[in-house]
mmCIF file with all atom_site columns, C-alpha atoms and ligand atoms in Angstrom:
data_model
loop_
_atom_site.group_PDB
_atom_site.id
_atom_site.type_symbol
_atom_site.label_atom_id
_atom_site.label_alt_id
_atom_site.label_comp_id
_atom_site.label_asym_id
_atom_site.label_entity_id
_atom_site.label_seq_id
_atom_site.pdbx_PDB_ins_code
_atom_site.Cartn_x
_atom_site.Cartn_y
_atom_site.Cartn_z
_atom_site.occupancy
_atom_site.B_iso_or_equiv
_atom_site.pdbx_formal_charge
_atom_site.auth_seq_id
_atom_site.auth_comp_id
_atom_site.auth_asym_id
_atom_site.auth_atom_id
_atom_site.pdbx_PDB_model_num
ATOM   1   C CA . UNK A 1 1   ? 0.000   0.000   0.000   1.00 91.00 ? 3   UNK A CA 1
ATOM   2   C CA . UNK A 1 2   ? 2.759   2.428   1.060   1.00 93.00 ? 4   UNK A CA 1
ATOM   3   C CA . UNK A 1 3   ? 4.865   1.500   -2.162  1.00 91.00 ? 5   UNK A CA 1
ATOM   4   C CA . UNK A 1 4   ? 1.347   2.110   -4.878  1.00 93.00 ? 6   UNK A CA 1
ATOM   5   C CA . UNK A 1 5   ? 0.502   5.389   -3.074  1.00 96.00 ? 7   UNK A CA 1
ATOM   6   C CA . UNK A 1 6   ? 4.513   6.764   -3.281  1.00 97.00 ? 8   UNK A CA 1
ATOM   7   C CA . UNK A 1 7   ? 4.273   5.823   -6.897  1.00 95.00 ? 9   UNK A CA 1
ATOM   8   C CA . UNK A 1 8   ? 1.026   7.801   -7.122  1.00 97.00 ? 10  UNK A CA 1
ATOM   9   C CA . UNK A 1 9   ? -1.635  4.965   -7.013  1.00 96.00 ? 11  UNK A CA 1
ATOM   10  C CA . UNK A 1 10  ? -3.801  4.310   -4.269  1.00 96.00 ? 12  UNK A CA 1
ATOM   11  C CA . UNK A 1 11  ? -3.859  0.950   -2.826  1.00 96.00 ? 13  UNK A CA 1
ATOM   12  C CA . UNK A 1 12  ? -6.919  -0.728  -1.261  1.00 95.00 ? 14  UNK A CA 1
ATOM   13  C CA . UNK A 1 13  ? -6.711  -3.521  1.512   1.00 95.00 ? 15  UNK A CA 1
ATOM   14  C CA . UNK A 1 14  ? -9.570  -6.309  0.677   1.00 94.00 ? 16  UNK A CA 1
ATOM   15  C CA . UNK A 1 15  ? -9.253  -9.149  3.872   1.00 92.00 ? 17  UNK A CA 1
ATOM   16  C CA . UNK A 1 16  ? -11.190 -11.967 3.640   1.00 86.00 ? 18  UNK A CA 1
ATOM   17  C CA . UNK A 1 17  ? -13.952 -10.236 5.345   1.00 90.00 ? 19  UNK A CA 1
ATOM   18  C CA . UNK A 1 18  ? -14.105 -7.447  2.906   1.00 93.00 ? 20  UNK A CA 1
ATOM   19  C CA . UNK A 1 19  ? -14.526 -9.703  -0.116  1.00 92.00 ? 21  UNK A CA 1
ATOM   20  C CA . UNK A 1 20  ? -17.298 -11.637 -1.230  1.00 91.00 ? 22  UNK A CA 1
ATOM   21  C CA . UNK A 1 21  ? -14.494 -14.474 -1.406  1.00 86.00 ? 23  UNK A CA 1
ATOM   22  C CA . UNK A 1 22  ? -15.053 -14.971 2.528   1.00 85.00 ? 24  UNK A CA 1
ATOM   23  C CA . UNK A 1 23  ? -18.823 -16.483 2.166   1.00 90.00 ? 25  UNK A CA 1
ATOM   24  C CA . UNK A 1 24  ? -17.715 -18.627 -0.442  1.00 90.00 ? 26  UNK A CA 1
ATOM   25  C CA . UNK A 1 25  ? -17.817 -16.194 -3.867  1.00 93.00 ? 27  UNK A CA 1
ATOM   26  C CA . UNK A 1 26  ? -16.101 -18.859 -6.632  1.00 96.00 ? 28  UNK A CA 1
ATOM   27  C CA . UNK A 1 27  ? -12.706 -17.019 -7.269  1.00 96.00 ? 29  UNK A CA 1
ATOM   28  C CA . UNK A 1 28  ? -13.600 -16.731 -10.988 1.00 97.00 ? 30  UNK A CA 1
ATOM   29  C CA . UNK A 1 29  ? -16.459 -14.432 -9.806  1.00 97.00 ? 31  UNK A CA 1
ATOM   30  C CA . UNK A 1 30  ? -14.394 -12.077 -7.616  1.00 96.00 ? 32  UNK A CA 1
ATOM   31  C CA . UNK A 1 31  ? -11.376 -11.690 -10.513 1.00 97.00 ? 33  UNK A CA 1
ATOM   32  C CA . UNK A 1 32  ? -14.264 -10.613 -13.154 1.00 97.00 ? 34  UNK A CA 1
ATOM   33  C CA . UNK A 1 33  ? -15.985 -7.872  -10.930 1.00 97.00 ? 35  UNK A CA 1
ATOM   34  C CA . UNK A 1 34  ? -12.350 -6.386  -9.618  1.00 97.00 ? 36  UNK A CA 1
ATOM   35  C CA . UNK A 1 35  ? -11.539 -6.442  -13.189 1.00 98.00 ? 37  UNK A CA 1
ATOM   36  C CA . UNK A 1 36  ? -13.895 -3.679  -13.685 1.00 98.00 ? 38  UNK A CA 1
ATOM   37  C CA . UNK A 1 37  ? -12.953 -1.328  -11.375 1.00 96.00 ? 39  UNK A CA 1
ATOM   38  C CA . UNK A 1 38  ? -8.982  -2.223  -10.352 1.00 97.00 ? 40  UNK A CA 1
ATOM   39  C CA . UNK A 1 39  ? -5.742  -1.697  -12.847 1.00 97.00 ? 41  UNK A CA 1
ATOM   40  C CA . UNK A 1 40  ? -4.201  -4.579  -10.779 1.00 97.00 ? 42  UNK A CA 1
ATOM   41  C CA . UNK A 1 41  ? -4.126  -7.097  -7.998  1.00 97.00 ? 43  UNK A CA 1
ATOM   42  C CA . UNK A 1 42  ? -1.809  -8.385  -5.437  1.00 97.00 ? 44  UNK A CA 1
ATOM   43  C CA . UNK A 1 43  ? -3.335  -11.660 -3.938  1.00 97.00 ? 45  UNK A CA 1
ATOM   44  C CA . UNK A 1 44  ? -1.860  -12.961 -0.699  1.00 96.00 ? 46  UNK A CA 1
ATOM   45  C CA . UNK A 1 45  ? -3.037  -16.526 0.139   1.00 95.00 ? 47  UNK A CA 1
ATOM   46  C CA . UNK A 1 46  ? -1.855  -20.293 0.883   1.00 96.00 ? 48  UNK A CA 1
ATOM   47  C CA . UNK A 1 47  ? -2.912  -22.233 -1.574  1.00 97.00 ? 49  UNK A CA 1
ATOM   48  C CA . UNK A 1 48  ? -1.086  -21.385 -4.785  1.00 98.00 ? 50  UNK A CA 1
ATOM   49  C CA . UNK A 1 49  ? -3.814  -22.334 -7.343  1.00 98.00 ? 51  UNK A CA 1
ATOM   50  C CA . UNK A 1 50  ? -5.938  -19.883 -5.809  1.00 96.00 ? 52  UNK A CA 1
ATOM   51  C CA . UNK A 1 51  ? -3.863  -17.066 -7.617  1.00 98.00 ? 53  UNK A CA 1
ATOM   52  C CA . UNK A 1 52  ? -3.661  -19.262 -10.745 1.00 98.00 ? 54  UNK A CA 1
ATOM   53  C CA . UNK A 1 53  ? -7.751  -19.428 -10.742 1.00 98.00 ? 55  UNK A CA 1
ATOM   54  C CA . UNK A 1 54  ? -7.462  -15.866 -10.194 1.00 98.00 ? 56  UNK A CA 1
ATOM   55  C CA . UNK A 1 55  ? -5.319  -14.612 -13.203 1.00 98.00 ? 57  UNK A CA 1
ATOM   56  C CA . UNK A 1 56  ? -7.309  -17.162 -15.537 1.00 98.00 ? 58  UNK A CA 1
ATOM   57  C CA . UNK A 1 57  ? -10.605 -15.020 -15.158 1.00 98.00 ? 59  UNK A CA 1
ATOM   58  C CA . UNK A 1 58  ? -9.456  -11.687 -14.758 1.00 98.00 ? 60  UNK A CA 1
ATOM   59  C CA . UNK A 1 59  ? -8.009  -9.250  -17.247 1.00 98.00 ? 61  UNK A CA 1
ATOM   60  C CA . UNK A 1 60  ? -5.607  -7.343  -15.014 1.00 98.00 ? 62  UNK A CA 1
ATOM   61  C CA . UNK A 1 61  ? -2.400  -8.166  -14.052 1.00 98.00 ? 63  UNK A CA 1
ATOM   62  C CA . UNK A 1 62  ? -2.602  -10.309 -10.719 1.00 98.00 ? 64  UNK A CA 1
ATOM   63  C CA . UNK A 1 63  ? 0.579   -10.521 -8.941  1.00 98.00 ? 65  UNK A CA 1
ATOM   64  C CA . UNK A 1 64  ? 1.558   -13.558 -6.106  1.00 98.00 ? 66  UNK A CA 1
ATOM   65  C CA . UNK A 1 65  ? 2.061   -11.393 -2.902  1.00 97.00 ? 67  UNK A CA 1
ATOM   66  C CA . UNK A 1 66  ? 2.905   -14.862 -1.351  1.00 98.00 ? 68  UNK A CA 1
ATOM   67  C CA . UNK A 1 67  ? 1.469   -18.242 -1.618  1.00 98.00 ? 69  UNK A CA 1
ATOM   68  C CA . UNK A 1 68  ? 2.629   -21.735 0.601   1.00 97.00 ? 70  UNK A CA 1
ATOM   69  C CA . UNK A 1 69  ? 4.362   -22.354 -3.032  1.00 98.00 ? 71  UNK A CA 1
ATOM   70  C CA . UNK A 1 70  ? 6.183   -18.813 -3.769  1.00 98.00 ? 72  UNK A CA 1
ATOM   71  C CA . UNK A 1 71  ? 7.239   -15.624 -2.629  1.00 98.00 ? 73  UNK A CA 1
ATOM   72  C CA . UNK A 1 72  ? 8.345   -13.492 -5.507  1.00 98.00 ? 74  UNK A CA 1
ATOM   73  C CA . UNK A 1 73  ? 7.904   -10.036 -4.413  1.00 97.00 ? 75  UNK A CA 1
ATOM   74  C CA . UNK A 1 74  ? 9.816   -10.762 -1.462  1.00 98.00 ? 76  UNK A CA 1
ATOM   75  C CA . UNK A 1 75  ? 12.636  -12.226 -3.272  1.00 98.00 ? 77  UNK A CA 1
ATOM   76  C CA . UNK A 1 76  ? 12.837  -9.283  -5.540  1.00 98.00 ? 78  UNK A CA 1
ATOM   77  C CA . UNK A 1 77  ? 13.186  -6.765  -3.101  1.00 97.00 ? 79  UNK A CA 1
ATOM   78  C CA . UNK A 1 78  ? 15.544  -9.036  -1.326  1.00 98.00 ? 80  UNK A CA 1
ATOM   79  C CA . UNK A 1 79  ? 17.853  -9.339  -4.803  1.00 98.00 ? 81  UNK A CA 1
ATOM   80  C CA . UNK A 1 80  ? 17.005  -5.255  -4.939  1.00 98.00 ? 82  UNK A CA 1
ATOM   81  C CA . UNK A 1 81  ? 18.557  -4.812  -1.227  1.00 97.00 ? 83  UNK A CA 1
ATOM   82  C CA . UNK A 1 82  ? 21.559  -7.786  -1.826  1.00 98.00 ? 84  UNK A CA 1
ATOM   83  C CA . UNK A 1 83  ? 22.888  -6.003  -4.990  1.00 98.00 ? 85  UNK A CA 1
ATOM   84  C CA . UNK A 1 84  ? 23.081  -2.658  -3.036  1.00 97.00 ? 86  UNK A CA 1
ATOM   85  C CA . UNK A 1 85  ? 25.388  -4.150  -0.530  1.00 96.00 ? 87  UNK A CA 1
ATOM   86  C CA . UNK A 1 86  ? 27.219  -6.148  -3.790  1.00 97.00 ? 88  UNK A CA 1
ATOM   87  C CA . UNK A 1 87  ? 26.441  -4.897  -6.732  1.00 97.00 ? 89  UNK A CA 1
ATOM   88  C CA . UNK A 1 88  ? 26.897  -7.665  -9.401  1.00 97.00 ? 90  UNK A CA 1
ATOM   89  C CA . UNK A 1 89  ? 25.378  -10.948 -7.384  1.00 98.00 ? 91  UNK A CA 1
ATOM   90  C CA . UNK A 1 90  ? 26.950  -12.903 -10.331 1.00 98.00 ? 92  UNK A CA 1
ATOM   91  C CA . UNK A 1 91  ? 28.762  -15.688 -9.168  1.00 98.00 ? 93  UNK A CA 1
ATOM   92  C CA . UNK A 1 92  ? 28.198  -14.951 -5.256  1.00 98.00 ? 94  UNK A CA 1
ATOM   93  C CA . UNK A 1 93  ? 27.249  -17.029 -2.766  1.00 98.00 ? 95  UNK A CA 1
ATOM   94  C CA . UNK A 1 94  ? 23.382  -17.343 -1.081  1.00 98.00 ? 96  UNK A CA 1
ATOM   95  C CA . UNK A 1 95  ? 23.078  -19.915 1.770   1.00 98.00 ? 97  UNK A CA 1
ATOM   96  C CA . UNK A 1 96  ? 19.024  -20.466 2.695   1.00 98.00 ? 98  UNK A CA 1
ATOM   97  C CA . UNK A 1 97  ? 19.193  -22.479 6.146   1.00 98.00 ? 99  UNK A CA 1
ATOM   98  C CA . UNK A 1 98  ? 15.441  -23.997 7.247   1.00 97.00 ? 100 UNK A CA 1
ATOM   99  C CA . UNK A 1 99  ? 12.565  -25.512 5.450   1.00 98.00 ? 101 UNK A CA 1
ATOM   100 C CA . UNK A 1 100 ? 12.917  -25.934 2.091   1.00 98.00 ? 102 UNK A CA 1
ATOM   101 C CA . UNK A 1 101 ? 8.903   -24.171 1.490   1.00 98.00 ? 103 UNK A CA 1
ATOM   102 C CA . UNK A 1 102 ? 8.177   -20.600 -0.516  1.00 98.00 ? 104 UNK A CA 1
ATOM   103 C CA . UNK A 1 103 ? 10.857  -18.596 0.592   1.00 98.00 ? 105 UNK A CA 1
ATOM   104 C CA . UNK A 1 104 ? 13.533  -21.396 -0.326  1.00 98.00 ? 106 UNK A CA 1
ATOM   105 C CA . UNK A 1 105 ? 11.591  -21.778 -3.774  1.00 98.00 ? 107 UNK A CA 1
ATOM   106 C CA . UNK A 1 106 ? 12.073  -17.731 -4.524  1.00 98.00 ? 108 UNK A CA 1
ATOM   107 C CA . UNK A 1 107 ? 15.456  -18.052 -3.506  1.00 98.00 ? 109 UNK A CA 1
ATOM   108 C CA . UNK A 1 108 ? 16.165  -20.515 -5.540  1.00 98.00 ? 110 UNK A CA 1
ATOM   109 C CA . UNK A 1 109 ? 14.278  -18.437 -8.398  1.00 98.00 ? 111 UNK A CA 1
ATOM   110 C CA . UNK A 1 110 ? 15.725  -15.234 -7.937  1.00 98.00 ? 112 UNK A CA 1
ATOM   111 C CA . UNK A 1 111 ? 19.398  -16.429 -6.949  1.00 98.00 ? 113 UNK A CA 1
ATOM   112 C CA . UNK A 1 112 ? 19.239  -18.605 -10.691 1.00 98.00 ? 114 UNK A CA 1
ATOM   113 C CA . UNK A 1 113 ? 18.212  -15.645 -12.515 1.00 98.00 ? 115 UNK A CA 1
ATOM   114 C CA . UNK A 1 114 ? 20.885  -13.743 -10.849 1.00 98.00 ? 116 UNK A CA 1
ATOM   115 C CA . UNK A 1 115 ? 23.782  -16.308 -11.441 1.00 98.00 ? 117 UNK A CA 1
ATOM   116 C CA . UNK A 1 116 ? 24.069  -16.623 -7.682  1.00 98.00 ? 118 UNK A CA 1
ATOM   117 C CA . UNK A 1 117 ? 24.917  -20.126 -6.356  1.00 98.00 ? 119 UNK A CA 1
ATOM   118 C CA . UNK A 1 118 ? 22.203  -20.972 -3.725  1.00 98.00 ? 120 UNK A CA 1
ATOM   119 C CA . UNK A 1 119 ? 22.685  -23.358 -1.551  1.00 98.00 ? 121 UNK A CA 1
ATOM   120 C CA . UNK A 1 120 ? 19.291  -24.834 0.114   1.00 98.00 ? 122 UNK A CA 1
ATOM   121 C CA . UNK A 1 121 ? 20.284  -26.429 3.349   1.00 98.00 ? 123 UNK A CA 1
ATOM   122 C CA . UNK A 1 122 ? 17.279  -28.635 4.837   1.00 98.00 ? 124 UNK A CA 1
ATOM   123 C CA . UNK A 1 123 ? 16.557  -31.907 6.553   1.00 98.00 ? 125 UNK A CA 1
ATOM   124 C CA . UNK A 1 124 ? 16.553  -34.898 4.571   1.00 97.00 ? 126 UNK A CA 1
ATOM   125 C CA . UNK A 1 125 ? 12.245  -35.663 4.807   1.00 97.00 ? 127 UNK A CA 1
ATOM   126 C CA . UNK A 1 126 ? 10.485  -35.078 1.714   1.00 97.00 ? 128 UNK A CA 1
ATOM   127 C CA . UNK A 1 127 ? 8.126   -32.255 3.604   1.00 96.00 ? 129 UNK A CA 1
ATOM   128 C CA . UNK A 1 128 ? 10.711  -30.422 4.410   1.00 98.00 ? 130 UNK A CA 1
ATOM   129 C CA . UNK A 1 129 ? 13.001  -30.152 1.198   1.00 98.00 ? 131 UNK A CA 1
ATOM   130 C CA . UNK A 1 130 ? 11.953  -27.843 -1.751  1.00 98.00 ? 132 UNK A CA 1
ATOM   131 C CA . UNK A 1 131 ? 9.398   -29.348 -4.146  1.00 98.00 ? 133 UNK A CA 1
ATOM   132 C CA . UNK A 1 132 ? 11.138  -30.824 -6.790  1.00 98.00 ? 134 UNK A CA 1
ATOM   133 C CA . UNK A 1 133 ? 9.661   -29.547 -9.711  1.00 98.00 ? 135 UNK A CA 1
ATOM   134 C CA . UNK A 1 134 ? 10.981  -26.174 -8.532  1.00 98.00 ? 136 UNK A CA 1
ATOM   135 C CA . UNK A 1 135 ? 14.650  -27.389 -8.188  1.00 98.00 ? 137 UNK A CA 1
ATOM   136 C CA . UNK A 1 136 ? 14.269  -28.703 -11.666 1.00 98.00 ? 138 UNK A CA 1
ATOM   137 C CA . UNK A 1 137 ? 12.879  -25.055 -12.640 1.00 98.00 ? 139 UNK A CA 1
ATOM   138 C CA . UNK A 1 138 ? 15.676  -23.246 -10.744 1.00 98.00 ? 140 UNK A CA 1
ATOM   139 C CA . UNK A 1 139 ? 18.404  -25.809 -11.904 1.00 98.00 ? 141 UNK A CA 1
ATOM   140 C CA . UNK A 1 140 ? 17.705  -24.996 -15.670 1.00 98.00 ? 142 UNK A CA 1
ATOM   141 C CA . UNK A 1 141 ? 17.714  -21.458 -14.911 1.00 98.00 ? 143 UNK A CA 1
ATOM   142 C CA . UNK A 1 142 ? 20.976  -21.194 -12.931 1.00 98.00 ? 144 UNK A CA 1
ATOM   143 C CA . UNK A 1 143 ? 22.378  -23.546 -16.297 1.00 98.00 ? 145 UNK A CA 1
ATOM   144 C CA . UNK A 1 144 ? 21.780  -20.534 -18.512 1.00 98.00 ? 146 UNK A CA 1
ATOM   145 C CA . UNK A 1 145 ? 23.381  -17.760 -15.964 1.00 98.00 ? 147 UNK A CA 1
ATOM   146 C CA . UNK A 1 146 ? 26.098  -19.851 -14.931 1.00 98.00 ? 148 UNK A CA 1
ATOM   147 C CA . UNK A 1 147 ? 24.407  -19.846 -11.035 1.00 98.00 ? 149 UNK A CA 1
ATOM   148 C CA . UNK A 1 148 ? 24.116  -23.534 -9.731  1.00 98.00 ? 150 UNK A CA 1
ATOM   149 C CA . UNK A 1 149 ? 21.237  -24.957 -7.231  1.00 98.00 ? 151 UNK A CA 1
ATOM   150 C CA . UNK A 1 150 ? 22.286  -27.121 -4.846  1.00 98.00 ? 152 UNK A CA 1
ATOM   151 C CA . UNK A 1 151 ? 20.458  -29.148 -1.603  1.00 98.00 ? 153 UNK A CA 1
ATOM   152 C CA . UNK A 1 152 ? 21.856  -30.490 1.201   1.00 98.00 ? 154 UNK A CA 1
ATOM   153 C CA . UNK A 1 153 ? 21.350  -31.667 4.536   1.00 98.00 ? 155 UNK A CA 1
ATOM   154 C CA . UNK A 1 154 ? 24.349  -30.841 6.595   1.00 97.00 ? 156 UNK A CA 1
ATOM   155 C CA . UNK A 1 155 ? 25.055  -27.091 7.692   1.00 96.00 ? 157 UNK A CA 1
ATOM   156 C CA . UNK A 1 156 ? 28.773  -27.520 9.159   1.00 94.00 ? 158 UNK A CA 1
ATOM   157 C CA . UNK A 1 157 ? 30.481  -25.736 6.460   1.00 95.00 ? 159 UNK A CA 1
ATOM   158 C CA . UNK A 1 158 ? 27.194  -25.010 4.281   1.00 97.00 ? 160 UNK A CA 1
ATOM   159 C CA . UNK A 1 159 ? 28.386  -21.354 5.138   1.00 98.00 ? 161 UNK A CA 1
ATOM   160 C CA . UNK A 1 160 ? 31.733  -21.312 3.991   1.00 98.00 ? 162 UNK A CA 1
ATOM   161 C CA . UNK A 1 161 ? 32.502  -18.407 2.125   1.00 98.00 ? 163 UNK A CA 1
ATOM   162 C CA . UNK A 1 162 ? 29.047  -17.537 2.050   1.00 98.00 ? 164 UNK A CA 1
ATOM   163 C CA . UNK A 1 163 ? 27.746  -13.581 0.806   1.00 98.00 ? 165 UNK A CA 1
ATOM   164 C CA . UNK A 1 164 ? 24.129  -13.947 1.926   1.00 98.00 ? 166 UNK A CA 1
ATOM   165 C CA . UNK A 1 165 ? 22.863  -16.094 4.791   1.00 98.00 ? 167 UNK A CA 1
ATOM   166 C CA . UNK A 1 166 ? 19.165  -16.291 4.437   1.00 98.00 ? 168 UNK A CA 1
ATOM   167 C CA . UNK A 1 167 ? 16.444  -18.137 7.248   1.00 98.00 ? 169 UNK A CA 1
ATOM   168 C CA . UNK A 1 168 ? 12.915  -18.184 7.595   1.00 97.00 ? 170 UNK A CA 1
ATOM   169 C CA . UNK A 1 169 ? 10.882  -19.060 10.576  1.00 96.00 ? 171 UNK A CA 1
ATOM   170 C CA . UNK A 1 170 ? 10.575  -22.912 11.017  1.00 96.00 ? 172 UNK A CA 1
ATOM   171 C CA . UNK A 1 171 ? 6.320   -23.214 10.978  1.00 96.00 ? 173 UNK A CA 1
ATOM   172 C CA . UNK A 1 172 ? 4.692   -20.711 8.421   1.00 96.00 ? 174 UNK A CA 1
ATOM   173 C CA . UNK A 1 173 ? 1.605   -19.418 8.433   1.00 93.00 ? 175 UNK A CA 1
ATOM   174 C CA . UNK A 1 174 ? -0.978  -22.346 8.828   1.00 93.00 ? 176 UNK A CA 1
ATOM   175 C CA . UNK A 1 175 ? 1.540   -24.619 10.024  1.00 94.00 ? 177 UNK A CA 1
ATOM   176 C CA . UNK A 1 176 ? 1.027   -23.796 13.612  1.00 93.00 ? 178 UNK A CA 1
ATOM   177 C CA . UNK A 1 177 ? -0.203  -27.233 14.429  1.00 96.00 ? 179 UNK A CA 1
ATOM   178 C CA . UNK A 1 178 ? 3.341   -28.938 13.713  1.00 97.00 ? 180 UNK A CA 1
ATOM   179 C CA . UNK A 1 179 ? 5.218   -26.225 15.321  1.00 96.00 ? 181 UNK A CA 1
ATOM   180 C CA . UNK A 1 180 ? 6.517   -29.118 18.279  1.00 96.00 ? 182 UNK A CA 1
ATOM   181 C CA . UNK A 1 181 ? 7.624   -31.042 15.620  1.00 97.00 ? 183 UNK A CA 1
ATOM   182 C CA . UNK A 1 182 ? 9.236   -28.821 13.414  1.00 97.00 ? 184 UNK A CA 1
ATOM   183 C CA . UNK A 1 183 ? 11.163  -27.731 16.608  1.00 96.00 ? 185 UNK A CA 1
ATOM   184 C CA . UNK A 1 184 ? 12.798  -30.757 16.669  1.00 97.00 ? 186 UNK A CA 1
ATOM   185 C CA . UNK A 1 185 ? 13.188  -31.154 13.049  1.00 97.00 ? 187 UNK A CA 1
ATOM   186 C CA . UNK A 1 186 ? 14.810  -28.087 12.791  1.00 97.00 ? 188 UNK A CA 1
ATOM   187 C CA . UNK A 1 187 ? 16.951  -28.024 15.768  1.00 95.00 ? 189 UNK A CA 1
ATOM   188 C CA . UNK A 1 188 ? 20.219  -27.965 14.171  1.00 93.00 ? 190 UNK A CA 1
ATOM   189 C CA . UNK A 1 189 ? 19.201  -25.152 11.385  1.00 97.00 ? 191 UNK A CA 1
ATOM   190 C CA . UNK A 1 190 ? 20.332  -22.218 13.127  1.00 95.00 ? 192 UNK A CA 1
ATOM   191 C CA . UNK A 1 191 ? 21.536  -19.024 11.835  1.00 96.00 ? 193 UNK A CA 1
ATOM   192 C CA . UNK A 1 192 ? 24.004  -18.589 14.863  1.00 95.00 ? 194 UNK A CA 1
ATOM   193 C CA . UNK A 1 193 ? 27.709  -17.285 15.048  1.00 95.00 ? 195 UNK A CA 1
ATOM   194 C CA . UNK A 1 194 ? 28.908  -20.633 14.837  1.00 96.00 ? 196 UNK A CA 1
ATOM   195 C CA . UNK A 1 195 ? 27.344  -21.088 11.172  1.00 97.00 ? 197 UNK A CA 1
ATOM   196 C CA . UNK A 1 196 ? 28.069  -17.124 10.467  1.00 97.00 ? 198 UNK A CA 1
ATOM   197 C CA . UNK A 1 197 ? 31.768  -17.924 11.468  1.00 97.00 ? 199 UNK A CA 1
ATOM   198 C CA . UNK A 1 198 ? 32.197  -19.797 8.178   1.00 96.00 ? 200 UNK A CA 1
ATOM   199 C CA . UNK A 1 199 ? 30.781  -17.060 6.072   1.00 98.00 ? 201 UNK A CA 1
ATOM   200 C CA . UNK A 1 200 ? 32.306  -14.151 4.321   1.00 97.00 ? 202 UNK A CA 1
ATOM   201 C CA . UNK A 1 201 ? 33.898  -11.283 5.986   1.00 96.00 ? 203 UNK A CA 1
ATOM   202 C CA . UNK A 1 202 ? 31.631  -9.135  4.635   1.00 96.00 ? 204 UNK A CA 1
ATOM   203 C CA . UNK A 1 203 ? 28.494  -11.277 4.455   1.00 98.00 ? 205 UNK A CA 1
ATOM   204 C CA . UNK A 1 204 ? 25.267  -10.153 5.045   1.00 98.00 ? 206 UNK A CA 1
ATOM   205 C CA . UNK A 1 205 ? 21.751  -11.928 6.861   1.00 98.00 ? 207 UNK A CA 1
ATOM   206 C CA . UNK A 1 206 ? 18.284  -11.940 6.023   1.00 98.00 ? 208 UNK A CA 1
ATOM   207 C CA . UNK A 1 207 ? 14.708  -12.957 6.897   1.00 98.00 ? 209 UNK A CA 1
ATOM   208 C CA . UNK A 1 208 ? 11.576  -12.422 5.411   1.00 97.00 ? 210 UNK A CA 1
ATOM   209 C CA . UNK A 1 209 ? 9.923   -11.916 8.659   1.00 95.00 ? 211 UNK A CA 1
ATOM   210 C CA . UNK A 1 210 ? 8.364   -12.147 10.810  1.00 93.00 ? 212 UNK A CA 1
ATOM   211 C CA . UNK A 1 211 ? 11.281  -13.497 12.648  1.00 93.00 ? 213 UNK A CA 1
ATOM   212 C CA . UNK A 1 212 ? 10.793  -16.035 15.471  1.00 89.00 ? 214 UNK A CA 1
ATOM   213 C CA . UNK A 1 213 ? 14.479  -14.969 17.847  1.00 88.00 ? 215 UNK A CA 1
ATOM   214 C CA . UNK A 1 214 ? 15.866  -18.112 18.962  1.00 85.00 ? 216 UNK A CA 1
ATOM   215 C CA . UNK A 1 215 ? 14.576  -20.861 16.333  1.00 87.00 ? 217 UNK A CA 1
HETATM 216 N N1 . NVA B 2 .   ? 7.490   -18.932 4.958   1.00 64.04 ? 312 NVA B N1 1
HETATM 217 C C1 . NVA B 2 .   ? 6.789   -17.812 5.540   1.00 64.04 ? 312 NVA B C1 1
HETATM 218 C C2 . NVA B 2 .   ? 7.114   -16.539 4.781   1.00 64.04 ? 312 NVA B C2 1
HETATM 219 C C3 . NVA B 2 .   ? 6.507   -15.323 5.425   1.00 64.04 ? 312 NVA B C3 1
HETATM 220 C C4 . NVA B 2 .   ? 6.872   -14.043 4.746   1.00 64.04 ? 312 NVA B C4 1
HETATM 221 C C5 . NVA B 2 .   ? 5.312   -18.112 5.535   1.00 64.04 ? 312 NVA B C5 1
HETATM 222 O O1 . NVA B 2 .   ? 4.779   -18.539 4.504   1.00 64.04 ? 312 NVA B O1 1
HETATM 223 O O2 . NVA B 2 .   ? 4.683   -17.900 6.551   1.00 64.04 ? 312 NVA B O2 1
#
C-alpha cells in the first residue's frame, strides 16, 4: 500500500472479510468484478492455485504477494537490497538455512536468474526439502546464468565463504499445528555465530519476517 501510493496509485486492503471471497464467492467471480474497477491485484493466500484461478478469469495483471508455493515479491526486493550491498550478485554465494517451502523456492528463483549459487540447506524428509519440480525449474535457470542450485542436509560448512545467509521461521503461516515437531526437526538449522563464522567477511543476513528470535 505504502509502495502504490509513493508511486502515485492508491492501494486498497480487501481481507477476507471485505470480499465476497469470505462467504464462499467462486474465485472466478471475484477476478471478473475487480476487473472492472482495479488496474491490478496483489493476492496474498496459501494455496497457490488460488492465484492461478485468479489470473485465468481476470483481465488485469494479478501478482503472487505470497502463496505456501512462492514468494516473488519478497525475493525481488531481497535481490534489490543484496545487490546494493554487492552490486553484481553474479557468481556470489546465497546460503538459505530452514525448510525448504516458498521462501527457499524464490530463492532458488531469484538467486538462478541472478547467477548466484544458492545453496538450500534442509533436513533430509520429503516435507521439508523444496518441491522438486521447482529445483528442476531453478536448476535450468541457474544452467543458462552460470548460477548452480544445490540441496543439502548438513550445515557444518554449508556457510563457507558464504555472501548472503538467508532463514525463515521454522512453521509458516498455517503450520502452527506442527510447530513441536518442526522444533525438533529443525533443531540444528540455526543461523548462529557458529554457522556465520564460516561465512564471508563481509556477508550479510536476512529474513523475510516475521522473525521467530531463537529458532
Ligand atoms: N514462509 C513464511 C514466509 C513469510 C513471509 C510463511 O509462509 O509464513
Amino acid at each position: 500500500e505504502t509502495g502504490i501510493y509513493y508511486l502515485g496509485g492508491v492501494g486498497l486492503f480487501l481481507s477476507a472479510n471485505d470480499l465476497q471471497m469470505g462467504r464462499g464467492e467462486p474465485i472466478k467471480d471475484t477476478a471478473r468484478v475487480l476487473s472492472r474497477y482495479l488496474d491490478g491485484i496483489m493476492i496474498r493466500t496459501f494455496d497457490h492455485e488460488d492465484v492461478i484461478e485468479l489470473a485465468k478469469y481476470a483481465d488485469i495483471p494479478i501478482i503472487n504477494g505470497l502463496t505456501d508455493l512462492l514468494h516473488p515479491c519478497q525475493c525481488l526486493a531481497d535481490m534489490q537490497a543484496t545487490r546494493s550491498y554487492f552490486g553484481d550478485l553474479k557468481g556470489k554465494k546465497l546460503v538459505y538455512v530452514g525448510d525448504g517451502n516458498n521462501m527457499a523456492h524464490s530463492l532458488m528463483y531469484a538467486g538462478a536468474k541472478m547467477g548466484m549459487h544458492v545453496v538450500i540447506a534442509c533436513p533430509n524428509e520429503k516435507k521439508y526439502r523444496p518441491n522438486e519440480e521447482v529445483v528442476k525449474n531453478a536448476v535450468a535457470d541457474a544452467e543458462e546464468t552460470g548460477g548452480s542450485i544445490s540441496i543439502v542436509e548438513k550445515t557444518d560448512d554449508v556457510a563457507s565463504g558464504a555472501h548472503v545467509v538467508y532463514t525463515d521461521v521454522w512453521s509458516s503461516m498455517g503450520m502452527e499445528s506442527e510447530i513441536e515437531e518442526r522444533r525438533q526437526a529443525f533443531a540444528g538449522y540455526c543461523v548462529d555465530s557458529k554457522l556465520m563464522s564460516k561465512a564471508a567477511p563481509n556477508a550479510i543476513v536476512m529474513h523475510c519476517l516475521p522473525a521467530h528470535r531463537g529458532e
